[in-house]
């Protein structure tokens, strides 16, 4: 085999391996580490709720898909299946409490379950949006 | 006479409140599943808000698209950015009725067939749907279940040619919600 044939084969092989590795790592890339991500916004849960109830489209464009850090006084903790949800209630409606629902990351569920209503909290999570009664924060963690 | 009218009005209000029986949840579960020769795709959303009025059969639910969780981060990204465009269309909704709600006795434990009709809106497109499900009553709680298929093309969800073999054109939706009586 001529030298240039060998070089070309080696280049093609290297290219194929590199492309396969890129595909493999892209395909299997991990989910974002929300616990250690910097919050894009920091505000009170009441103010965030107010922004969504005033104009859900405008607030959605601003906050949806972002990590948001909020403070607030806990109304209750709900446990449903594998979810532990810290609730900040600001209103009552057809669907009961309305406000903000923060679903905790599994590593923070234990602590959340022991919280008492009235506790002052600071937490951050991924803003999934507003379901017409509640602002939903997912993958939440407590902030020290 | 005035007192009699007032008393009648109070009685009317009390009795109509008695007939309104709403069941709600904010932690309903929706799964979607697609299987193609190349791969299986499954996503779960455990934060579905739903309400059922058993006096009228009126039913509604709202789902935040960004709350769907996938095993693979890349699939979740593609789902939100390319397929359902969740920045533009953050919610999917259903508004309709359980048309045979009179057959469901919420005072008696049991499993009842539920015929559901209404408007399903995904990706900003609304379609009339008519599906069968079940309502299981257990000690005053309702477990509503349904499984049905939707065609992505009916909701203007386009699959790029490069991955068209990986994603089925039809997606199976499974709904399971435990609704509590609203006090």
mmCIF file with all atom_site columns, N, CA and C in Angstrom, chain B residues 5 8 47 51-52 64 68 108 111 126 132 135 146 149 156:
data_model
loop_
_atom_site.group_PDB
_atom_site.id
_atom_site.type_symbol
_atom_site.label_atom_id
_atom_site.label_alt_id
_atom_site.label_comp_id
_atom_site.label_asym_id
_atom_site.label_entity_id
_atom_site.label_seq_id
_atom_site.pdbx_PDB_ins_code
_atom_site.Cartn_x
_atom_site.Cartn_y
_atom_site.Cartn_z
_atom_site.occupancy
_atom_site.B_iso_or_equiv
_atom_site.pdbx_formal_charge
_atom_site.auth_seq_id
_atom_site.auth_comp_id
_atom_site.auth_asym_id
_atom_site.auth_atom_id
_atom_site.pdbx_PDB_model_num
ATOM 1  N N  . UNK B 1 5   ? -88.526 35.108 51.059 1.00 0.00 ? 5   UNK B N  1
ATOM 2  C CA . UNK B 1 5   ? -87.744 35.167 49.814 1.00 0.00 ? 5   UNK B CA 1
ATOM 3  C C  . UNK B 1 5   ? -86.260 34.976 50.113 1.00 0.00 ? 5   UNK B C  1
ATOM 4  N N  . UNK B 1 8   ? -85.578 31.401 50.948 1.00 0.00 ? 8   UNK B N  1
ATOM 5  C CA . UNK B 1 8   ? -85.615 30.573 49.743 1.00 0.00 ? 8   UNK B CA 1
ATOM 6  C C  . UNK B 1 8   ? -84.302 30.705 48.966 1.00 0.00 ? 8   UNK B C  1
ATOM 7  N N  . UNK B 1 47  ? -46.632 17.114 37.154 1.00 0.00 ? 47  UNK B N  1
ATOM 8  C CA . UNK B 1 47  ? -47.177 18.344 37.724 1.00 0.00 ? 47  UNK B CA 1
ATOM 9  C C  . UNK B 1 47  ? -48.342 18.860 36.908 1.00 0.00 ? 47  UNK B C  1
ATOM 10 N N  . UNK B 1 51  ? -58.906 19.333 36.855 1.00 0.00 ? 51  UNK B N  1
ATOM 11 C CA . UNK B 1 51  ? -60.135 19.465 37.632 1.00 0.00 ? 51  UNK B CA 1
ATOM 12 C C  . UNK B 1 51  ? -61.261 18.710 36.954 1.00 0.00 ? 51  UNK B C  1
ATOM 13 N N  . UNK B 1 52  ? -62.098 18.092 37.769 1.00 0.00 ? 52  UNK B N  1
ATOM 14 C CA . UNK B 1 52  ? -63.286 17.387 37.255 1.00 0.00 ? 52  UNK B CA 1
ATOM 15 C C  . UNK B 1 52  ? -64.455 17.757 38.151 1.00 0.00 ? 52  UNK B C  1
ATOM 16 N N  . UNK B 1 64  ? -47.551 22.048 31.760 1.00 0.00 ? 64  UNK B N  1
ATOM 17 C CA . UNK B 1 64  ? -46.423 22.886 31.339 1.00 0.00 ? 64  UNK B CA 1
ATOM 18 C C  . UNK B 1 64  ? -45.436 22.004 30.568 1.00 0.00 ? 64  UNK B C  1
ATOM 19 N N  . UNK B 1 68  ? -41.849 18.388 31.355 1.00 0.00 ? 68  UNK B N  1
ATOM 20 C CA . UNK B 1 68  ? -41.632 17.009 30.908 1.00 0.00 ? 68  UNK B CA 1
ATOM 21 C C  . UNK B 1 68  ? -40.169 16.625 31.118 1.00 0.00 ? 68  UNK B C  1
ATOM 22 N N  . UNK B 1 108 ? -69.584 5.563  45.851 1.00 0.00 ? 108 UNK B N  1
ATOM 23 C CA . UNK B 1 108 ? -69.424 4.111  45.909 1.00 0.00 ? 108 UNK B CA 1
ATOM 24 C C  . UNK B 1 108 ? -68.101 3.704  45.250 1.00 0.00 ? 108 UNK B C  1
ATOM 25 N N  . UNK B 1 111 ? -64.813 0.804  39.739 1.00 0.00 ? 111 UNK B N  1
ATOM 26 C CA . UNK B 1 111 ? -64.173 1.281  38.508 1.00 0.00 ? 111 UNK B CA 1
ATOM 27 C C  . UNK B 1 111 ? -65.266 1.501  37.467 1.00 0.00 ? 111 UNK B C  1
ATOM 28 N N  . UNK B 1 126 ? -55.503 23.270 18.261 1.00 0.00 ? 126 UNK B N  1
ATOM 29 C CA . UNK B 1 126 ? -56.579 22.591 18.983 1.00 0.00 ? 126 UNK B CA 1
ATOM 30 C C  . UNK B 1 126 ? -57.251 21.561 18.086 1.00 0.00 ? 126 UNK B C  1
ATOM 31 N N  . UNK B 1 132 ? -61.797 6.901  25.322 1.00 0.00 ? 132 UNK B N  1
ATOM 32 C CA . UNK B 1 132 ? -62.331 6.153  26.464 1.00 0.00 ? 132 UNK B CA 1
ATOM 33 C C  . UNK B 1 132 ? -61.277 6.110  27.552 1.00 0.00 ? 132 UNK B C  1
ATOM 34 N N  . UNK B 1 135 ? -62.551 5.737  35.427 1.00 0.00 ? 135 UNK B N  1
ATOM 35 C CA . UNK B 1 135 ? -62.558 6.489  36.680 1.00 0.00 ? 135 UNK B CA 1
ATOM 36 C C  . UNK B 1 135 ? -62.700 5.472  37.806 1.00 0.00 ? 135 UNK B C  1
ATOM 37 N N  . UNK B 1 146 ? -56.433 7.316  31.331 1.00 0.00 ? 146 UNK B N  1
ATOM 38 C CA . UNK B 1 146 ? -56.746 7.210  29.895 1.00 0.00 ? 146 UNK B CA 1
ATOM 39 C C  . UNK B 1 146 ? -55.450 6.951  29.138 1.00 0.00 ? 146 UNK B C  1
ATOM 40 N N  . UNK B 1 149 ? -53.625 7.671  21.435 1.00 0.00 ? 149 UNK B N  1
ATOM 41 C CA . UNK B 1 149 ? -52.540 8.067  20.526 1.00 0.00 ? 149 UNK B CA 1
ATOM 42 C C  . UNK B 1 149 ? -52.887 9.366  19.818 1.00 0.00 ? 149 UNK B C  1
ATOM 43 N N  . UNK B 1 156 ? -49.217 20.043 14.079 1.00 0.00 ? 156 UNK B N  1
ATOM 44 C CA . UNK B 1 156 ? -48.201 20.801 13.349 1.00 0.00 ? 156 UNK B CA 1
ATOM 45 C C  . UNK B 1 156 ? -46.812 20.673 13.993 1.00 0.00 ? 156 UNK B C  1
#
